[in-house]
Coordinates of C-alpha atoms in Angstrom, one line a residue:
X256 CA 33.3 -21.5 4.0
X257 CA 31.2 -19.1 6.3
X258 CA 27.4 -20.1 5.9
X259 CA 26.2 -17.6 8.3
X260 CA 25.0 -14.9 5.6
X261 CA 23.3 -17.5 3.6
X262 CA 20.1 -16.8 2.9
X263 CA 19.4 -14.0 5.2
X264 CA 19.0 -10.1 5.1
X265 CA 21.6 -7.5 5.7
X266 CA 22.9 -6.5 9.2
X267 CA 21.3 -3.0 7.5
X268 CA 17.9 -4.6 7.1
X269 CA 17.9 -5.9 10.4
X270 CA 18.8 -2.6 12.0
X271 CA 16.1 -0.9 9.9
X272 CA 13.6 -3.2 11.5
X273 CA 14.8 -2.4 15.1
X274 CA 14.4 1.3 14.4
X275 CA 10.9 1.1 12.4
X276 CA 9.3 -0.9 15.3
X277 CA 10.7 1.1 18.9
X278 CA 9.0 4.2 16.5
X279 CA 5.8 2.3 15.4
X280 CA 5.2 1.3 19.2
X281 CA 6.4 4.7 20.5
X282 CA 4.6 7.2 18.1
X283 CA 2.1 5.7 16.2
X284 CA 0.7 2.7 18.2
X285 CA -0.8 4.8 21.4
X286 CA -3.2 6.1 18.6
X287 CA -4.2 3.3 16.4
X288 CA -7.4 2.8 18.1
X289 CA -8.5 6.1 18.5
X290 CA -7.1 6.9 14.5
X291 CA -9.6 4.0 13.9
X292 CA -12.6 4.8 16.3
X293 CA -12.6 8.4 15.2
X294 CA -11.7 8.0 11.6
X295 CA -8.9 10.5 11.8
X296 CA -5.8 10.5 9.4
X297 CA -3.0 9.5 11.6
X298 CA -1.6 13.0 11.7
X299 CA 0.9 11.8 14.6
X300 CA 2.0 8.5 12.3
X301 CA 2.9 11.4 9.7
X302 CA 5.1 13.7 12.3
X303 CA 7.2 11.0 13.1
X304 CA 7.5 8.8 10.0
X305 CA 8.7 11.9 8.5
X306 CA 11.0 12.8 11.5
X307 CA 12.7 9.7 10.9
X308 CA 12.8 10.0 7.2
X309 CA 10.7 6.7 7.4
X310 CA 7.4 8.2 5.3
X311 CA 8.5 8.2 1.8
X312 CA 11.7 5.6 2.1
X313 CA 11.9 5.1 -1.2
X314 CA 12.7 8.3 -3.0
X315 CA 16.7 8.6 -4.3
X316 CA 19.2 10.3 -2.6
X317 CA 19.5 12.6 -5.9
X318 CA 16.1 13.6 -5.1
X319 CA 16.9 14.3 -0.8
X320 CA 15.2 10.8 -0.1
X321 CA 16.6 8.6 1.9
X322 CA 17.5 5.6 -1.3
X323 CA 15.9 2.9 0.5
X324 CA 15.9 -0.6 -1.4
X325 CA 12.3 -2.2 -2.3
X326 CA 12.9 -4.7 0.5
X327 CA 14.0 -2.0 3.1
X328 CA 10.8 -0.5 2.3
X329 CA 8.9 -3.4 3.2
X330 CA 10.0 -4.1 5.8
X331 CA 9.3 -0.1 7.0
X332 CA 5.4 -0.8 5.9
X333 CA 5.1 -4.1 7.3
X334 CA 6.9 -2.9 10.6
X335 CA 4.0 0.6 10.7
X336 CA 1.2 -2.1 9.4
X337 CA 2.0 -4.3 12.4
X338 CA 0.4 -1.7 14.5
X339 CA -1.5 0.4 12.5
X340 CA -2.7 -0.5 8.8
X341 CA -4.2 3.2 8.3
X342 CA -0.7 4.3 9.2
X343 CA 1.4 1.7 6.8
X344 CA -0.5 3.4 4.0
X345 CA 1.9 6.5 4.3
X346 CA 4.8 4.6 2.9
X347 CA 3.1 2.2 1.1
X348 CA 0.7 4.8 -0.9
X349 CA 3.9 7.6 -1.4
X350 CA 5.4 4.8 -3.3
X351 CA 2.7 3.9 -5.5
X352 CA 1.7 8.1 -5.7
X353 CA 5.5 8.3 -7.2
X354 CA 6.8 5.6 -9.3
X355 CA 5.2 6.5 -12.2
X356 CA 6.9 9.3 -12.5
X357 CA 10.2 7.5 -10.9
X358 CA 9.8 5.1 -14.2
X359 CA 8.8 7.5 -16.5
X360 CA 9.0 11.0 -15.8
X361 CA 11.4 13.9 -16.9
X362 CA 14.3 14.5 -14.8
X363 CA 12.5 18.3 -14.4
X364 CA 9.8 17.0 -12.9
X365 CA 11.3 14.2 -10.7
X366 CA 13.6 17.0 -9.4
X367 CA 10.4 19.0 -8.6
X368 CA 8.0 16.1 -6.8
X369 CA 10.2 14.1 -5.4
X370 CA 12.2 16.3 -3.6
X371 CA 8.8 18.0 -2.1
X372 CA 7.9 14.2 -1.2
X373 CA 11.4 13.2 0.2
X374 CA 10.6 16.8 2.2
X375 CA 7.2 15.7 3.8
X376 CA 4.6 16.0 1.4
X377 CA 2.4 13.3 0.3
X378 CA 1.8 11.3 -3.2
X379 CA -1.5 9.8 -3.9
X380 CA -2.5 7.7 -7.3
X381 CA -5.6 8.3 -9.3
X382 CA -6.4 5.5 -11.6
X383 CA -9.5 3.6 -10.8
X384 CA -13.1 5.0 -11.7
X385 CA -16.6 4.0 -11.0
X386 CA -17.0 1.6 -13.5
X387 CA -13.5 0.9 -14.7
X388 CA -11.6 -1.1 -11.7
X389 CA -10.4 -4.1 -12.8
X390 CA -10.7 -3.0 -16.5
X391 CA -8.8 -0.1 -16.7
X392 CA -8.1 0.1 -19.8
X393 CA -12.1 1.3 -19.9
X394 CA -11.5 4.7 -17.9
X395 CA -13.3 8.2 -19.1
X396 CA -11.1 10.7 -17.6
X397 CA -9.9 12.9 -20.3
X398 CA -7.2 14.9 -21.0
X399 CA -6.8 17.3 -24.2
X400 CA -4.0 19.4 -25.1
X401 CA -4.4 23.7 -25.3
X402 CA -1.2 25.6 -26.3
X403 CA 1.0 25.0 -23.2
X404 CA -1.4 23.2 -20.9
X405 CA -3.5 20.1 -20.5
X406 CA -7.1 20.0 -19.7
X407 CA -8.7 17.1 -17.4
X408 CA -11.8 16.0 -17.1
X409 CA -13.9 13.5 -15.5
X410 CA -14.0 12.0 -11.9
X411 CA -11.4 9.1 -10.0
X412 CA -12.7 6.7 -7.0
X413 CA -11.0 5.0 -4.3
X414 CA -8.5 7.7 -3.9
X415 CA -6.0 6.7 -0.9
X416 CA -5.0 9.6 1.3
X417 CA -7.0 11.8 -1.3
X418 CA -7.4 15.5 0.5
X419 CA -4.0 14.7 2.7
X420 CA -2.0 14.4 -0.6
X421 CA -0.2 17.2 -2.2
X422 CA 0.4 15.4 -5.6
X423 CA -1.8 13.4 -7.9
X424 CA -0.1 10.6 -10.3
X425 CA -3.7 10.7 -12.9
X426 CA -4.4 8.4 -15.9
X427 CA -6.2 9.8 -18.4
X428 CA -7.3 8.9 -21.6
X429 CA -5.7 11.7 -23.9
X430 CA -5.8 9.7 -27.3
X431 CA -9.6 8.7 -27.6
X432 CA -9.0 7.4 -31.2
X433 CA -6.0 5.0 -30.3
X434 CA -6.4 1.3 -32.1
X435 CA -6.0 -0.4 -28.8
X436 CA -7.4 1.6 -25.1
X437 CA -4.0 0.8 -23.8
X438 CA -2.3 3.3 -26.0
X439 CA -4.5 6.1 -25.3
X440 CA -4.1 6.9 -22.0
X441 CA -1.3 8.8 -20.6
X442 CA -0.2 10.0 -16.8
X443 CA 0.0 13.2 -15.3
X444 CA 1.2 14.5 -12.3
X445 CA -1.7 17.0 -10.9
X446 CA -1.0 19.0 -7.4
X447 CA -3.5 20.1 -4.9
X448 CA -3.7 23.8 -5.9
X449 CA -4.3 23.2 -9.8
X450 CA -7.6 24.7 -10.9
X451 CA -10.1 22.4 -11.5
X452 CA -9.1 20.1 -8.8
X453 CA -11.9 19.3 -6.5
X454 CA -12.0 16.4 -3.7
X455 CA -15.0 14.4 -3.3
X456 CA -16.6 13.0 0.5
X457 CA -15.2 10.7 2.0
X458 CA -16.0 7.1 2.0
X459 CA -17.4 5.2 5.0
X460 CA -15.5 1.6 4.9
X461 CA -15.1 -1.1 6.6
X462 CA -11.4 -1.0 7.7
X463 CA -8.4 1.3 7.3
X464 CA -10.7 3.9 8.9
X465 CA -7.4 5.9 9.5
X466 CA -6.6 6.6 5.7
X467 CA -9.2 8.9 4.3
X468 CA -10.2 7.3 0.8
X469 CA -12.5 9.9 -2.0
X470 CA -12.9 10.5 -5.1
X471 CA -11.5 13.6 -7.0
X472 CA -12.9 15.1 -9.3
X473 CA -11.5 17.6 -12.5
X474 CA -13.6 20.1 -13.7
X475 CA -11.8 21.6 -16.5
X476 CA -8.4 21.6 -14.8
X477 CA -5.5 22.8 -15.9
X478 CA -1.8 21.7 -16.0
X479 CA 1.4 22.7 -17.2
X480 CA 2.5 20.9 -20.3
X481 CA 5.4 19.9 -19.2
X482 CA 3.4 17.7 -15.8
X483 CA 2.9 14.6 -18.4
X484 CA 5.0 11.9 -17.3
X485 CA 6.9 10.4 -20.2
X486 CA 5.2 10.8 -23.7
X487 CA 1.5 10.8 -24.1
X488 CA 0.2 7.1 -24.9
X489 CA 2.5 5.5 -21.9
X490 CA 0.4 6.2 -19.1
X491 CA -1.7 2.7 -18.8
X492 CA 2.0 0.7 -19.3
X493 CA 3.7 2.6 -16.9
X494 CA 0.6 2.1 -14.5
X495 CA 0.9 -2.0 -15.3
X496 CA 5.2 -1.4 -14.3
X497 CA 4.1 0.5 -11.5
X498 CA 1.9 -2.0 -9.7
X499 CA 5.2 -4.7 -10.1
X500 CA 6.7 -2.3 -7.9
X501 CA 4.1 -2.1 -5.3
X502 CA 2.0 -5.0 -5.6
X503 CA 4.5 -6.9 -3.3
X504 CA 4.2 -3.7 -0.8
X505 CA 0.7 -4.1 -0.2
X506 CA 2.0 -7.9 0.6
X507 CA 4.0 -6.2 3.2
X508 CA 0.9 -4.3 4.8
X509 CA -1.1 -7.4 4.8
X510 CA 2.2 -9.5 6.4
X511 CA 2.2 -6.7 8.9
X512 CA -0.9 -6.5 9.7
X513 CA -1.0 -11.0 10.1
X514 CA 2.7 -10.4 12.2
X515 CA 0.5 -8.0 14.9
X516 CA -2.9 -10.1 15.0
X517 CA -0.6 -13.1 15.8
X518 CA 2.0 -11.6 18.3
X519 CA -1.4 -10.0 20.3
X520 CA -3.2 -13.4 19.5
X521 CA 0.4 -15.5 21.5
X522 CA 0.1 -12.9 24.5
X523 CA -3.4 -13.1 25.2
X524 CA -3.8 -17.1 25.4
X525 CA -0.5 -17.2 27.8
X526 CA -3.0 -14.7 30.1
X527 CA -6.8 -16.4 30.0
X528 CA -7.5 -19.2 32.2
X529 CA -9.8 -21.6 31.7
X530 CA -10.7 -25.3 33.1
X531 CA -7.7 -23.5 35.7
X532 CA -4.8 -23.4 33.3
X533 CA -3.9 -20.8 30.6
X534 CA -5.5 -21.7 27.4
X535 CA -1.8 -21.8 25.7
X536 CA -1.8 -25.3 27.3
X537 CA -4.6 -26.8 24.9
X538 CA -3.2 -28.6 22.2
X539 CA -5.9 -27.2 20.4
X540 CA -4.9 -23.6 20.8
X541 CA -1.2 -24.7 20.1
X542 CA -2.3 -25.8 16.5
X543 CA -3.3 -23.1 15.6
X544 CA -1.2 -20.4 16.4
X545 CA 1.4 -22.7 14.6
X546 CA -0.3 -22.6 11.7
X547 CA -0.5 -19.3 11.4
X548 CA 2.8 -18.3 12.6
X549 CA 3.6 -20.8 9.3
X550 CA 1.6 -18.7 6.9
X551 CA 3.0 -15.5 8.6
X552 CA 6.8 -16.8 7.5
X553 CA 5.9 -18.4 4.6
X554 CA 4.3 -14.8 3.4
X555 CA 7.7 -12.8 4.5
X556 CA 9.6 -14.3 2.5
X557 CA 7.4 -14.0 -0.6
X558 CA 6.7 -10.7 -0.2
X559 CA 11.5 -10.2 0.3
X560 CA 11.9 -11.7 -2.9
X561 CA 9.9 -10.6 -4.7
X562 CA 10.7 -7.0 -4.2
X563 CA 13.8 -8.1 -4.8
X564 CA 12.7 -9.7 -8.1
X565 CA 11.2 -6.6 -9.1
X566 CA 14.1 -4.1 -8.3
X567 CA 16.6 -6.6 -10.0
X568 CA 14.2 -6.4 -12.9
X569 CA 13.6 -10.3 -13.0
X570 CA 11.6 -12.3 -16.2
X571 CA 9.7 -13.8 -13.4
X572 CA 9.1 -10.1 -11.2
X573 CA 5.5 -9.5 -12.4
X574 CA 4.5 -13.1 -11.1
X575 CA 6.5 -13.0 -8.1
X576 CA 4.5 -9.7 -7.1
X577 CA 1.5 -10.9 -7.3
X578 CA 1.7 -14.1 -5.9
X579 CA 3.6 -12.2 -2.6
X580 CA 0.1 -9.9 -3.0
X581 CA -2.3 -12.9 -3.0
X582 CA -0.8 -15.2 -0.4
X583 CA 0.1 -12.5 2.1
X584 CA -3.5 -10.9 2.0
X585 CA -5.2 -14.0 1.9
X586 CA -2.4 -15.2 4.9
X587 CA -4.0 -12.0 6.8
X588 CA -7.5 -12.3 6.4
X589 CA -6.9 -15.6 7.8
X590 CA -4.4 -15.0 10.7
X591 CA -6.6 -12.0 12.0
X592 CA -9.9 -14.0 11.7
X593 CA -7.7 -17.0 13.9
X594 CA -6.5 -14.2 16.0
X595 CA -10.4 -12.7 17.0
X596 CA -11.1 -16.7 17.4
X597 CA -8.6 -17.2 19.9
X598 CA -9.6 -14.2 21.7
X599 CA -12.8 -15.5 22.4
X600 CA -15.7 -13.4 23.0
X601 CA -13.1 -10.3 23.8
X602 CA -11.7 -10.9 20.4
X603 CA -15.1 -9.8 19.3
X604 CA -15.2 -6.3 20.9
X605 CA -13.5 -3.5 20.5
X606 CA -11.5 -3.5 23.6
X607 CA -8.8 -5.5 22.2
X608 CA -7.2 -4.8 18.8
X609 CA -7.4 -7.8 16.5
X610 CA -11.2 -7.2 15.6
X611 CA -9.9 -4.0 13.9
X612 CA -6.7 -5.8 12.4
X613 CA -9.4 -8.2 10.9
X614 CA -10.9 -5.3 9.2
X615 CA -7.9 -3.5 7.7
X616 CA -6.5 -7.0 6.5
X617 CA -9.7 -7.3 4.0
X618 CA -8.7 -4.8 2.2
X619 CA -5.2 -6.2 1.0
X620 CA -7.2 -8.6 -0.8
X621 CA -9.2 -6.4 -2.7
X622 CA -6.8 -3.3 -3.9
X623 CA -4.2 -2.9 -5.9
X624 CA -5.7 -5.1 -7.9
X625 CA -8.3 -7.9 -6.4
X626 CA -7.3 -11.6 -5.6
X627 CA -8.8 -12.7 -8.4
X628 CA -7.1 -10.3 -11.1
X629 CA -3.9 -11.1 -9.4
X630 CA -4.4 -15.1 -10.2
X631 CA -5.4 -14.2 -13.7
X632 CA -1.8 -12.2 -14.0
X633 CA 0.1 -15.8 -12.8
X634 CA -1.6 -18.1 -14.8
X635 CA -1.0 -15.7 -18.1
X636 CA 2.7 -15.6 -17.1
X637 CA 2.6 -19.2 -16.7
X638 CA 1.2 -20.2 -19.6
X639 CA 3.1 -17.9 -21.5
X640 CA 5.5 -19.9 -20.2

């Protein structure tokens, strides 16, 4: 028996990766630091993502996308995210803008999205608010029906790629009466040029500096009846399916972004001398980068199967998602700090590039979802059992 395909990924996986990176290190690398020190949407990253049919990988081939699998998609983000986080949010965030409406929606209005995203446009997804993060179920967007339209109202936060985005996947709450919050809400897909649709400043954060993130804001506006995804009431569950699907993607951003801080981290310590040998030779130094090149492997091949888990539609999928989110952005925030330790003092400015890998990779543990909402999803699905 021939054991040389066990356990391994698809010559057409492999290829995929070969082709992401020589682009990533080509046409979106050369500005990752200036994307970062000027907080500028990676305009360039956008060019040639969609050049190479790489920015929305996802979308069908029914809908002009390329048909990618969840895993080929991955590896797409984690490939960008290895050299530029703000720019793996293209991919990452077109797929979570969409697959509401990929679950859910009417063929019409597939046919009419997707194919503008498979074209170049972007998707970007409108659920959290001010004071309903974690608890979504708690939001006070609304939407009311008027003849042929719908009406929203109220105001979303933490809006990836909010003002670069053409379409809108919003959650609001169009049944205020329902006996449970879950069953009230429903999901709309809102475009750019609706009236009533207004884009907040932009936040000043931390990392991703790349990735403009706002709030948005509906002041009466007005939407085509027909712009509901599935049947009012399934918003909030097709939000909870949608986040199986891309949970495991911000895994991928997060292994990316671990996969760079480590490959710049084995470089530099073959290069600086000290006591008149390159620090590589120091046992010390050795330890370490083994134990996170461990953490690094340990999270790629969470975050593979449990895309895979997902797209097979898997009992264990929602678990295998989160876990792949958790231990990926957890393996990053930990590789990248590593990776500014082993740089030394140069790791600390902004010279070299693993201070602002150590910024982009806190935010993989917070959205999406937090760490800590992720762990209560696993131990219900355990003990649920």
């Amino acid at each position: 028996m021939d054991g040389y395909g066990l356990y391994q990924l698809g010559d057409e996986h492999d290829a995929l990766r070969e082709a992401v990176r020589d682009l990533a290190e080509k046409e979106i690398a050369p500005h990752a630091t200036e994307v970062d020190e000027q907080e500028r949407f990676p305009a360039e990253a956008l060019a040639a993502l969609n050049k190479a049919g790489f920015a929305a990988p996802h979308i069908a081939e029914a809908y002009d996308g390329q048909g990618a699998d969840s895993v080929a998609t991955n590896i797409v983000i984690e490939e960008v995210a290895r050299v530029c986080a703000s720019s793996s949010l293209i991919p990452a965030v077109n797929k979570l803008g969409t697959m509401n409406l990929i679950l859910g929606g009417s063929e019409e209005l597939k046919k009419q999205v997707l194919s503008q995203i498979a074209a170049g446009e972007m998707a970007s997804y409108a659920l959290s608010e001010r004071e309903a993060g974690s608890d979504t179920a708690s939001m006070r967007t609304r939407a009311r029906q008027d003849g042929d339209h719908w009406v929203l109202n109220g105001t979303k936060c933490w809006i990836t790629n909010a003002g670069e985005s053409s379409w809108y996947t919003v959650m609001a709450v169009s049944n205020p009466e329902a006996a449970k919050p879950v069953d009230g809400i429903s999901a709309f897909m809102v475009h750019k040029d609706d009236p009533g649709f207004v884009v907040g400043s932009k936040e000043r954060k931390l990392g991703i500096k790349g990735s403009p993130t706002r709030e948005i804001h509906f002041e009466n506006c007005t939407i085509p009846e027909d712009r509901i995804i599935g049947q009012p009431g399934q918003g909030l569950r097709l939000a909870l399916r949608t986040l199986d699907h891309t949970r495991h993607s911000i895994g991928a951003q997060a292994l990316g972004i671990a996969q760079g801080a480590l490959d710049a981290a084995v470089a530099y310590v073959k290069e600086r001398k000290q006591f008149g040998k390159a620090i590589a030779e120091f046992q010390g130094i050795q330890f370490m980068l083994a134990d996170m090149a461990t953490k690094v492997e340990a999270a790629r091949h969470l975050v593979y199967a449990a895309a895979a888990k997902v797209e097979r539609g898997a009992p264990d999928g929602s678990f295998a998602s989160s876990a792949a989110k958790t231990f990926a952005s957890d393996t990053a925030m930990e590789v990248t700090t590593d990776a500014v330790q082993l740089f030394g003092g140069a790791g600390y400015t902004r010279d070299f590039p693993v201070e602002r890998m150590m910024r982009d990779a806190k935010i993989t543990q917070i959205y999406e979802g937090t760490n800590q909402i992720q762990r209560l999803v696993m131990a219900r699905s355990l003990l649920r059992g």
